[in-house]
Coordinates of C-alpha atoms (C1' of nucleotides) in Angstrom, one line a residue:
Chain M
X104 CA 0.1 0.0 0.0
X105 CA 3.1 2.3 0.1
X106 CA 4.1 4.4 -2.9
X107 CA 4.7 2.2 -5.7
X108 CA 7.6 4.2 -7.3
X109 CA 8.8 6.0 -4.1
X110 CA 11.9 3.6 -3.9
X111 CA 15.4 5.0 -4.2
X112 CA 18.4 2.9 -3.7
X113 CA 20.7 3.8 -1.2
X114 CA 23.7 4.3 -3.7
X115 CA 21.8 6.6 -5.6
X116 CA 21.3 8.7 -2.7
X117 CA 24.9 8.5 -2.1
X118 CA 25.6 9.3 -5.7
X119 CA 23.5 12.3 -5.3
X120 CA 25.6 13.5 -2.2
X121 CA 28.8 13.1 -4.4
X122 CA 27.0 15.0 -7.4
X123 CA 26.2 17.9 -5.2
X124 CA 29.9 18.3 -4.0
X125 CA 31.0 18.4 -7.5
X126 CA 28.3 21.0 -8.2
X127 CA 29.4 23.1 -5.3
X128 CA 33.1 22.8 -6.2
X129 CA 33.7 20.9 -2.9
X130 CA 35.5 18.4 -5.1
X131 CA 37.2 20.4 -8.0
X132 CA 38.4 19.3 -11.3
X133 CA 41.7 17.2 -10.9
X134 CA 41.2 16.8 -7.2
X135 CA 41.5 13.4 -5.7
X136 CA 38.4 12.2 -3.7
X137 CA 38.8 10.4 -0.3
X138 CA 39.2 6.7 -0.6
X139 CA 36.3 4.6 -0.7
X140 CA 36.7 3.4 2.7
X141 CA 36.9 6.8 4.1
X142 CA 33.8 7.9 2.4
X143 CA 31.7 4.8 3.5
X144 CA 32.9 5.6 7.1
X145 CA 31.9 9.3 6.7
X146 CA 28.4 8.4 5.1
X147 CA 27.9 5.5 7.3
X148 CA 27.3 3.0 4.5
X149 CA 29.3 0.0 3.3
X150 CA 32.2 0.2 1.0
X151 CA 30.3 -1.5 -1.6
X152 CA 27.6 1.0 -1.7
X153 CA 30.1 3.8 -2.2
X154 CA 32.0 1.8 -5.1
X155 CA 28.6 1.4 -6.6
X156 CA 27.7 5.2 -6.5
X157 CA 31.4 6.0 -7.7
X158 CA 31.0 3.5 -10.6
X159 CA 28.0 5.4 -11.8
X160 CA 29.8 8.5 -11.8
X161 CA 32.7 7.1 -13.5
X162 CA 30.3 5.8 -16.3
X163 CA 29.1 9.3 -16.7
X164 CA 32.6 10.6 -17.1
X165 CA 32.3 12.8 -14.1
X166 CA 35.1 11.0 -12.1
X167 CA 37.9 9.0 -13.3
X168 CA 39.0 6.0 -11.3
X169 CA 42.8 4.8 -11.3
X170 CA 43.7 1.5 -9.8
X171 CA 46.3 1.8 -7.2
X172 CA 45.9 5.5 -7.2
X173 CA 42.6 6.7 -6.3
X174 CA 39.5 8.4 -7.8
X175 CA 39.8 11.8 -9.2
X176 CA 37.4 14.6 -10.5
X177 CA 37.1 14.6 -14.3
X178 CA 38.9 17.4 -16.0
X179 CA 38.0 18.9 -19.5
X180 CA 41.6 18.4 -20.8
X181 CA 42.4 18.4 -24.5
X182 CA 42.1 14.5 -24.6
X183 CA 38.7 14.3 -23.2
X184 CA 37.2 17.0 -25.3
X185 CA 38.7 15.3 -28.3
X186 CA 37.0 12.1 -27.6
X187 CA 34.0 13.1 -25.9
X188 CA 32.8 16.3 -27.4
X189 CA 34.5 16.7 -30.6
X190 CA 33.3 14.3 -33.2
X191 CA 34.6 15.7 -36.4
X192 CA 37.4 13.9 -37.5
X193 CA 40.0 14.0 -40.7
X194 CA 39.1 11.2 -43.1
X195 CA 42.7 10.3 -43.4
X196 CA 44.9 10.8 -40.3
X197 CA 44.8 11.2 -36.6
X198 CA 42.0 12.9 -34.7
X199 CA 43.2 16.2 -34.2
X200 CA 42.2 19.5 -32.4
X201 CA 41.4 22.6 -34.7
X202 CA 42.9 26.0 -33.8
X203 CA 40.5 28.9 -33.4
X204 CA 40.3 32.5 -34.5
X205 CA 37.8 34.5 -32.7
X206 CA 35.9 36.9 -35.3
X207 CA 33.7 38.7 -32.8
X208 CA 32.7 38.5 -29.2
X209 CA 29.7 40.6 -27.9
X210 CA 26.5 40.7 -25.8
X211 CA 22.9 41.2 -26.9
X212 CA 19.4 40.3 -26.1
X213 CA 18.5 36.6 -26.5
X214 CA 16.7 35.8 -29.9
X215 CA 14.1 33.2 -30.1
X216 CA 16.2 30.2 -30.5
X217 CA 18.5 31.2 -27.8
X218 CA 15.7 31.7 -25.4
X219 CA 14.3 28.2 -26.2
X220 CA 17.5 26.5 -26.1
X221 CA 18.8 28.4 -23.0
X222 CA 15.7 28.8 -21.0
X223 CA 15.8 32.5 -21.0
X224 CA 13.3 35.3 -21.7
X225 CA 13.3 38.0 -24.1
X226 CA 14.9 40.3 -21.5
X227 CA 17.9 38.2 -20.8
X228 CA 21.2 38.8 -22.4
X229 CA 23.7 36.4 -24.0
X230 CA 27.0 36.5 -24.8
X231 CA 27.8 35.6 -28.6
X232 CA 31.3 34.4 -29.8
X233 CA 31.7 33.9 -33.5
X234 CA 35.1 32.2 -34.3
X235 CA 36.7 30.4 -37.3
X236 CA 38.4 27.0 -36.6
X237 CA 41.0 25.5 -39.0
X238 CA 43.1 22.2 -39.3
X239 CA 46.5 23.5 -40.1
X240 CA 45.4 26.9 -41.5
X241 CA 42.8 25.3 -43.7
X242 CA 39.3 26.6 -42.6
X243 CA 37.0 24.2 -41.6
X244 CA 34.2 25.5 -39.2
X245 CA 32.7 28.5 -38.8
X246 CA 30.6 28.6 -35.4
X247 CA 28.6 30.9 -33.2
X248 CA 28.5 30.3 -29.5
X249 CA 25.4 31.7 -27.3
X250 CA 26.1 31.8 -23.4
X251 CA 23.8 33.4 -20.8
X252 CA 25.5 36.5 -19.7
X253 CA 24.4 36.0 -16.1
X254 CA 26.4 32.6 -15.9
X255 CA 29.7 34.1 -17.6
X256 CA 30.0 37.8 -16.8
X257 CA 32.9 39.2 -18.4
X258 CA 33.9 36.5 -20.6
X259 CA 33.5 38.6 -24.1
X260 CA 35.9 41.0 -22.6
X261 CA 38.8 38.8 -21.7
X262 CA 40.8 36.6 -24.3
X263 CA 38.8 33.4 -25.6
X264 CA 40.9 30.3 -25.4
X265 CA 40.4 27.3 -27.8
X266 CA 39.4 25.1 -25.1
X267 CA 36.3 26.9 -23.6
X268 CA 35.0 23.9 -21.3
X269 CA 38.1 24.3 -19.4
X270 CA 37.6 27.9 -19.0
X271 CA 34.1 27.6 -18.0
X272 CA 35.1 25.2 -15.3
X273 CA 38.3 27.3 -13.9
X274 CA 36.9 30.5 -14.1
X275 CA 32.8 30.2 -13.5
X276 CA 32.7 26.9 -11.7
X277 CA 30.6 25.4 -14.5
X278 CA 31.4 21.8 -15.5
X279 CA 30.0 20.7 -18.7
X280 CA 28.7 17.2 -18.3
X281 CA 27.2 16.3 -21.6
X282 CA 25.5 17.7 -24.7
X283 CA 23.0 17.0 -27.4
X284 CA 23.8 17.6 -30.9
X285 CA 21.4 18.0 -33.8
X286 CA 22.8 17.6 -37.3
X287 CA 21.7 18.8 -40.7
X288 CA 22.8 19.1 -44.1
X289 CA 22.6 22.9 -45.3
X290 CA 23.7 25.1 -48.3
X291 CA 26.0 28.0 -46.8
X292 CA 25.3 31.3 -47.4
X293 CA 27.7 33.9 -49.3
X294 CA 29.0 35.0 -46.0
X295 CA 29.9 31.8 -44.2
X296 CA 31.1 30.3 -47.7
X297 CA 33.5 33.3 -47.9
X298 CA 34.9 32.7 -44.4
X299 CA 35.5 29.1 -45.4
X300 CA 36.7 29.9 -48.7
X301 CA 34.3 27.9 -50.8
X302 CA 31.4 29.0 -53.2
X303 CA 28.2 30.1 -51.7
X304 CA 25.6 27.3 -51.8
X305 CA 28.3 24.5 -51.0
X306 CA 26.8 21.8 -48.8
X307 CA 27.9 21.8 -45.0
X308 CA 27.4 19.9 -42.1
X309 CA 25.4 22.1 -39.5
X310 CA 25.8 21.1 -36.1
X311 CA 23.3 22.6 -33.5
X312 CA 24.8 21.8 -30.0
X313 CA 23.3 22.4 -26.6
X314 CA 25.8 21.8 -23.6
X315 CA 24.5 20.9 -20.2
X316 CA 26.0 21.5 -16.7
X317 CA 26.2 18.5 -14.1
X318 CA 22.8 19.6 -12.8
X319 CA 21.2 19.3 -16.2
X320 CA 21.1 23.2 -16.7
X321 CA 21.7 24.3 -20.2
X322 CA 24.8 26.5 -20.5
X323 CA 26.1 26.7 -23.8
X324 CA 24.4 26.9 -27.4
X325 CA 26.7 26.2 -30.3
X326 CA 25.9 26.4 -33.9
X327 CA 28.7 25.3 -36.2
X328 CA 28.8 24.9 -40.0
X329 CA 31.5 22.3 -40.9
X330 CA 33.0 21.5 -44.3
X331 CA 33.1 17.8 -44.8
X332 CA 35.0 17.2 -48.0
X333 CA 38.1 15.8 -46.0
X334 CA 36.4 15.0 -42.6
X335 CA 33.4 13.4 -41.1
X336 CA 31.3 13.5 -38.2
X337 CA 31.7 10.1 -36.3
X338 CA 29.0 8.5 -34.4
X339 CA 29.1 5.1 -32.6
X340 CA 25.7 3.2 -32.1
X341 CA 26.0 0.9 -29.4
Chain O
X155 CA 57.4 -11.9 -12.5
X156 CA 54.3 -13.3 -14.1
X157 CA 52.7 -11.6 -17.4
X158 CA 51.9 -7.8 -16.3
X159 CA 48.9 -7.8 -18.5
X160 CA 47.7 -11.6 -18.5
X161 CA 45.1 -10.8 -16.0
X162 CA 41.5 -11.6 -17.0
X163 CA 38.9 -11.2 -14.3
X164 CA 36.6 -14.1 -13.7
X165 CA 33.4 -12.3 -14.6
X166 CA 34.9 -11.5 -18.1
X167 CA 35.7 -14.9 -18.7
X168 CA 31.9 -15.8 -17.6
X169 CA 30.8 -13.0 -20.1
X170 CA 32.6 -14.6 -22.8
X171 CA 31.1 -17.7 -22.4
X172 CA 27.8 -16.1 -22.6
X173 CA 28.7 -14.1 -25.5
X174 CA 29.6 -17.6 -27.1
X175 CA 26.3 -18.9 -26.6
X176 CA 24.5 -15.7 -28.0
X177 CA 26.7 -16.0 -31.2
X178 CA 26.0 -19.6 -31.7
X179 CA 22.3 -19.3 -31.1
X180 CA 22.2 -21.5 -28.0
X181 CA 20.5 -18.5 -26.7
X182 CA 18.1 -17.3 -29.3
X183 CA 16.8 -13.6 -29.5
X184 CA 13.6 -13.1 -27.2
X185 CA 14.5 -16.2 -25.2
X186 CA 14.8 -16.1 -21.3
X187 CA 18.1 -17.1 -19.8
X188 CA 18.5 -19.5 -16.9
X189 CA 18.3 -17.6 -13.6
X190 CA 21.5 -15.9 -12.1
X191 CA 21.5 -18.8 -9.5
X192 CA 21.2 -21.5 -12.0
X193 CA 24.0 -20.1 -14.1
X194 CA 26.1 -19.7 -11.1
X195 CA 25.7 -23.1 -10.1
X196 CA 26.4 -24.4 -13.6
X197 CA 29.6 -22.5 -14.0
X198 CA 30.8 -22.9 -10.6
X199 CA 31.1 -19.2 -9.7
X200 CA 29.3 -17.0 -7.3
X201 CA 26.0 -15.4 -8.2
X202 CA 27.7 -12.1 -8.0
X203 CA 30.2 -12.9 -10.7
X204 CA 27.3 -14.2 -13.0
X205 CA 25.6 -10.8 -12.2
X206 CA 28.6 -8.6 -13.1
X207 CA 29.0 -10.5 -16.4
X208 CA 25.2 -10.2 -17.2
X209 CA 25.3 -6.3 -16.1
X210 CA 28.0 -5.8 -18.8
X211 CA 25.8 -7.5 -21.4
X212 CA 23.0 -5.6 -20.5
X213 CA 25.0 -2.2 -20.7
X214 CA 26.0 -3.5 -24.3
X215 CA 22.2 -4.0 -25.0
X216 CA 22.9 -7.7 -25.8
X217 CA 20.5 -8.8 -23.1
X218 CA 17.6 -7.3 -21.2
X219 CA 17.0 -7.6 -17.4
X220 CA 13.5 -7.3 -16.1
X221 CA 13.2 -7.2 -12.3
X222 CA 10.9 -10.0 -11.1
X223 CA 10.8 -11.7 -14.6
X224 CA 14.2 -12.7 -15.8
X225 CA 17.1 -11.8 -18.2
X226 CA 16.4 -11.9 -21.8
X227 CA 18.2 -12.0 -25.0
X228 CA 17.7 -8.7 -26.9
X229 CA 15.8 -8.6 -29.9
X230 CA 15.7 -6.0 -32.8
X231 CA 12.2 -5.0 -32.4
X232 CA 11.2 -1.6 -33.7
X233 CA 11.4 0.2 -30.6
X234 CA 15.1 -0.9 -30.1
X235 CA 16.1 -0.1 -33.5
X236 CA 14.4 3.3 -33.3
X237 CA 16.1 4.4 -30.4
X238 CA 19.5 2.6 -30.8
X239 CA 20.2 2.6 -34.5
X240 CA 17.9 5.1 -36.2
X241 CA 19.0 8.5 -35.1
X242 CA 17.1 10.7 -37.8
X243 CA 14.1 12.2 -36.1
X244 CA 11.6 14.7 -37.2
X245 CA 12.3 18.3 -36.2
X246 CA 8.6 18.5 -34.9
X247 CA 6.7 15.4 -33.7
X248 CA 7.3 12.1 -32.6
X249 CA 10.3 9.7 -33.5
X250 CA 8.9 7.5 -36.2
X251 CA 9.9 4.5 -38.3
X252 CA 10.0 5.4 -42.1
X253 CA 8.4 2.9 -44.8
X254 CA 10.9 1.5 -47.4
X255 CA 10.3 0.7 -50.9
X256 CA 12.9 -1.5 -52.5
X257 CA 14.2 -0.1 -55.7
X258 CA 16.6 -2.9 -56.7
X259 CA 18.2 -6.2 -55.2
X260 CA 20.9 -7.8 -57.0
X261 CA 24.4 -9.1 -56.7
X262 CA 27.8 -8.2 -58.0
X263 CA 31.5 -8.1 -57.3
X264 CA 32.4 -6.1 -54.4
X265 CA 33.9 -2.8 -55.1
X266 CA 36.9 -1.0 -53.5
X267 CA 34.8 0.6 -50.5
X268 CA 32.7 -2.7 -50.1
X269 CA 36.0 -4.5 -49.8
X270 CA 37.7 -2.2 -47.3
X271 CA 34.4 -2.0 -45.1
X272 CA 33.4 -5.6 -45.1
X273 CA 37.1 -7.2 -45.2
X274 CA 36.3 -8.8 -48.5
X275 CA 38.4 -9.6 -51.6
X276 CA 37.9 -8.4 -55.3
X277 CA 36.8 -11.9 -55.9
X278 CA 34.1 -11.7 -53.3
X279 CA 30.2 -11.0 -54.1
X280 CA 28.0 -8.8 -52.4
X281 CA 24.3 -8.2 -52.4
X282 CA 23.2 -4.8 -53.1
X283 CA 19.8 -3.5 -52.0
X284 CA 18.6 0.1 -53.1
X285 CA 15.7 1.4 -51.4
X286 CA 13.8 4.8 -50.8
X287 CA 12.4 5.3 -47.3
X288 CA 9.5 8.0 -46.7
X289 CA 7.8 9.4 -43.9
X290 CA 4.2 9.3 -44.7
X291 CA 4.7 9.1 -48.5
X292 CA 7.3 12.0 -48.3
X293 CA 10.5 10.7 -49.5
X294 CA 13.2 11.2 -47.2
X295 CA 16.2 8.8 -47.7
X296 CA 17.7 7.0 -50.4
X297 CA 20.0 4.4 -49.2
X298 CA 22.1 1.6 -50.6
X299 CA 23.0 -1.6 -48.5
X300 CA 26.0 -3.8 -49.3
X301 CA 26.2 -7.3 -47.8
X302 CA 28.8 -10.2 -48.3
X303 CA 26.6 -12.7 -50.3
X304 CA 28.5 -15.6 -48.4
X305 CA 26.7 -14.4 -45.0
X306 CA 23.4 -13.9 -46.5
X307 CA 22.7 -16.3 -49.4
X308 CA 19.2 -15.8 -51.1
X309 CA 18.5 -12.7 -49.3
X310 CA 18.2 -10.8 -52.7
X311 CA 15.6 -13.2 -54.0
X312 CA 13.0 -12.9 -51.3
X313 CA 11.0 -10.1 -50.3
X314 CA 12.8 -7.6 -48.3
X315 CA 11.3 -6.3 -44.9
X316 CA 11.4 -2.8 -43.6
X317 CA 13.3 -4.3 -40.5
X318 CA 16.3 -5.9 -41.7
X319 CA 18.1 -6.5 -38.8
X320 CA 15.3 -8.6 -37.4
X321 CA 15.5 -10.6 -40.7
X322 CA 19.3 -11.1 -40.3
X323 CA 18.8 -12.7 -36.9
X324 CA 15.9 -14.8 -37.6
X325 CA 17.1 -16.3 -41.0
X326 CA 20.7 -15.9 -40.9
X327 CA 21.5 -16.3 -37.3
X328 CA 23.5 -13.0 -37.2
X329 CA 23.0 -10.4 -34.7
X330 CA 24.0 -6.8 -35.2
X331 CA 25.5 -5.6 -32.0
X332 CA 26.6 -2.1 -32.8
X333 CA 27.4 0.1 -35.6
X334 CA 29.8 3.0 -36.7
X335 CA 28.3 5.8 -38.7
X336 CA 30.4 8.6 -40.6
X337 CA 28.5 11.6 -41.5
X338 CA 29.0 14.3 -44.3
X339 CA 27.0 16.8 -46.0
X340 CA 27.1 16.4 -49.9
X341 CA 25.3 17.8 -52.9
X342 CA 22.7 15.4 -54.2
X343 CA 23.4 13.9 -57.9
X344 CA 20.6 14.1 -60.5
X345 CA 19.5 10.6 -59.8
X346 CA 19.4 10.7 -56.0
X347 CA 17.8 14.0 -56.3
X348 CA 15.1 13.0 -58.5
X349 CA 14.2 10.1 -56.3
X350 CA 13.8 12.3 -53.3
X351 CA 11.9 14.9 -55.2
X352 CA 14.3 17.9 -55.1
X353 CA 16.6 19.9 -57.2
X354 CA 20.0 18.3 -58.3
X355 CA 22.7 19.7 -56.1
X356 CA 20.6 20.2 -53.0
X357 CA 22.4 19.3 -49.9
X358 CA 21.8 16.2 -48.2
X359 CA 23.1 14.5 -45.1
X360 CA 25.3 11.2 -46.1
X361 CA 25.5 8.5 -43.6
X362 CA 28.1 5.7 -44.1
X363 CA 27.1 3.1 -41.7
X364 CA 29.0 0.0 -40.9
X365 CA 27.1 -2.5 -38.8
X366 CA 28.9 -5.2 -36.7
X367 CA 27.9 -8.7 -35.5
X368 CA 28.4 -9.8 -31.8
X369 CA 31.7 -11.0 -32.4
X370 CA 32.7 -7.8 -34.3
X371 CA 32.4 -9.1 -37.6
X372 CA 31.7 -6.4 -40.3
X373 CA 28.3 -7.5 -41.7
X374 CA 26.6 -4.7 -43.4
X375 CA 27.4 -1.4 -45.0
X376 CA 24.7 1.0 -45.6
X377 CA 25.2 4.4 -47.6
X378 CA 22.1 6.6 -46.9
X379 CA 21.5 10.1 -48.4
X380 CA 18.9 11.9 -46.1
X381 CA 17.0 15.1 -46.6
X382 CA 17.2 17.4 -43.4
X383 CA 14.8 20.0 -44.2
X384 CA 12.3 18.9 -41.4
X385 CA 14.3 16.1 -39.6
X386 CA 17.8 16.0 -37.8
X387 CA 20.1 13.4 -37.0
X388 CA 20.4 13.3 -33.1
X389 CA 23.7 12.7 -31.3
X390 CA 23.9 12.6 -27.5
X391 CA 27.4 13.2 -26.0
X392 CA 28.0 12.0 -22.8
Chain U
dG221 C1' 55.1 -2.3 2.5
dA222 C1' 51.3 0.6 2.7
dG223 C1' 47.4 2.2 0.2
dT224 C1' 44.4 2.3 -3.5
dG225 C1' 40.9 0.7 -6.5
dG226 C1' 39.2 -4.2 -8.4
dT227 C1' 37.7 -9.1 -7.6
dC228 C1' 35.2 -12.6 -5.6
dT229 C1' 32.4 -14.7 -2.4
dA230 C1' 28.3 -15.5 0.8
dG231 C1' 24.2 -14.4 2.8
dA232 C1' 20.4 -11.4 4.0
dC233 C1' 16.8 -8.9 2.6
dC234 C1' 13.8 -5.8 -0.9
dA235 C1' 10.9 -4.8 -5.0
dC236 C1' 8.8 -6.8 -8.6
dC237 C1' 6.1 -10.1 -11.7
dC238 C1' 3.3 -14.0 -12.3
dA239 C1' -0.1 -17.5 -11.4
Chain G
dG217 C1' 3.7 -17.6 -2.6
dG218 C1' 7.2 -18.5 -5.0
dG219 C1' 10.7 -17.2 -8.3
dT220 C1' 13.3 -13.5 -10.5
dG221 C1' 16.5 -9.5 -10.5
dG222 C1' 18.2 -5.4 -7.3
dT223 C1' 20.5 -3.9 -3.2
dC224 C1' 23.3 -4.0 0.8
dT225 C1' 26.7 -5.7 3.8
dA226 C1' 31.1 -7.7 5.5
dG227 C1' 35.3 -9.7 4.6
dA228 C1' 39.1 -11.7 1.9
dC229 C1' 42.1 -11.5 -1.4
dC230 C1' 44.3 -9.5 -6.0
dA231 C1' 46.6 -5.9 -8.9
dC232 C1' 48.2 -1.8 -9.3
dT233 C1' 51.1 2.6 -7.8
dC234 C1' 54.1 4.9 -5.0
dC235 C1' 57.6 5.6 -1.8

DNA sequence: GAGTGGTCTAGACCACCCA
DNA sequence: GGGTGGTCTAGACCACTCC
C-alpha cells in the first residue's frame, strides 16, 4: 500500500551527495577524492555502496578511477574533449584539435532560438562568440556560441581560449557534463562560404549543440557549420 | 614476474562464455536465460560474478534484464532499432519509423569501398539493395546496402522487409551488436535528387554506416542520403 | 610495504512479476 | 507464495602505484 515508485536505492542517494559536492565545487576538477573506505565511514554505508555510486559517476565521465592511485574529479583536458565532445575527424590521419580564430565577441538580447535552447526570456542577455576553426590553416568550421550572460559575466572581454570548457570550469565553476547535438546538411550562405573559402551554396554539415551542466542546466548553445570534404562526423551506435 | 597484462577477471571469462552462446544461437533472441543462481551453479562461480557478467551484457544492449521476470536475449524490435540505430528524427513530432520501397536488389563483385569496409577481396560477391524510405509518403532517404553474399545467401531473392536486422537474426542467425556511422554533408546528384523529389545539387546528409555482429565481424555497409529540411540526426554526447 | 581501487564470495533482505 | 532480479553488507584476497 506504500508508494509504488517511492523507492530510491541507497547508492543513488550516495551518488546524489557526491554530485552535489561536484556542483558546489567542494571537489574541484583534477582533485583526488577520499578513498572508498573513508567515504563509506563518513556517510555510514558499506564500501560496496560507495563503490556502486562512484562506478556510476565514472560511467558518466564525471570522475576517473585509477587502480592503485585513487578516484579523481574529471577534467576537460584536450584529450577528453577530443574524444567525448569533438566528433569531427579527418578522413585520413589522426584525430586532431582545430585552432580557433575569434571573429567577434559581444553581448545582446537573446533571440527566440537562444531563449528556447537556454531557458531564457526576451529580457535576458547572451554573450555571442563567433569564431573560425582550422586544421593547419585550412578553414573547416565557422561557429557561433551563445552563452547566458548571467552565468559568464565578463567572458566576452577577456581573451577567449580554444578550450572553452576548461575555462568555464576554472573561471566560472561550471562543469559541462554532456551535450546534445542535432545535425543537418545545409547550403552555405555567401558570408559563411566566404569565411570558409568555398562557393556560396556549397553543402555544409550544421551542428546545433546544446551543452548541459552537471545538474542538467543548459549552459551553452553552439551552431557550427563544417566542411566535410576531407573530414566526417563520427558516431558510434551501441 | 608473471605476465603483467595476463590478468583477466573471472566475470569477463564468464561473460565470454555467455557471448559465445549468443553468437552460436544457443540462446536465441527473445529467449529467457536461466536465472542467475542456475548459471552460477552451472559454471561454478558465485551469483555475484554471474551478475556482473550479465550487467555488462545488459549495458551493451545484448540482453535485457527485467526485475521479477528474468534476463532475456535482446531482440531487434522496432522500438530498439528506433532508439539505438535510427538517429534521424523529425524536427517536430514524434520519433517515427520510415516506410521502405525497394528499388533494386541484386548481386555483384565487391567494389573497393565494399572490400575495405566488409573485409572482402576483389573476388567476393556482395548483395546490393537500394531502397527509398519515406515518412508518410514524403521521400526522405535513399540508401544502398551492401552485404557479403556468403553471409546472406538468397536474401536478394526473397521479399525484403523494412526491419532488416530482425531478418538477419531470424533467418541467418546474425545479430547486429553495434554500428559505426560517418556523416558528411554532400550535394545530391541528379539521380538521387530525382528520387527524393528535390533539385539536383541540393544538400543532403550522407550517412556511411558499418554494422558489426556480436563478435565484431563487419556485416553490412549502408550508404544513406537523407533530406534534413524537416528532420535532424540526433547525437547524444555523454 | 602501505594504500588504493578491483575482484570474488556468501548471505540477507527488498522490490517486482506472475500464477 | 514462489521465483526473479536488485540492493546492501562484510570480509578476504588480488592487482596496481608509489615511496
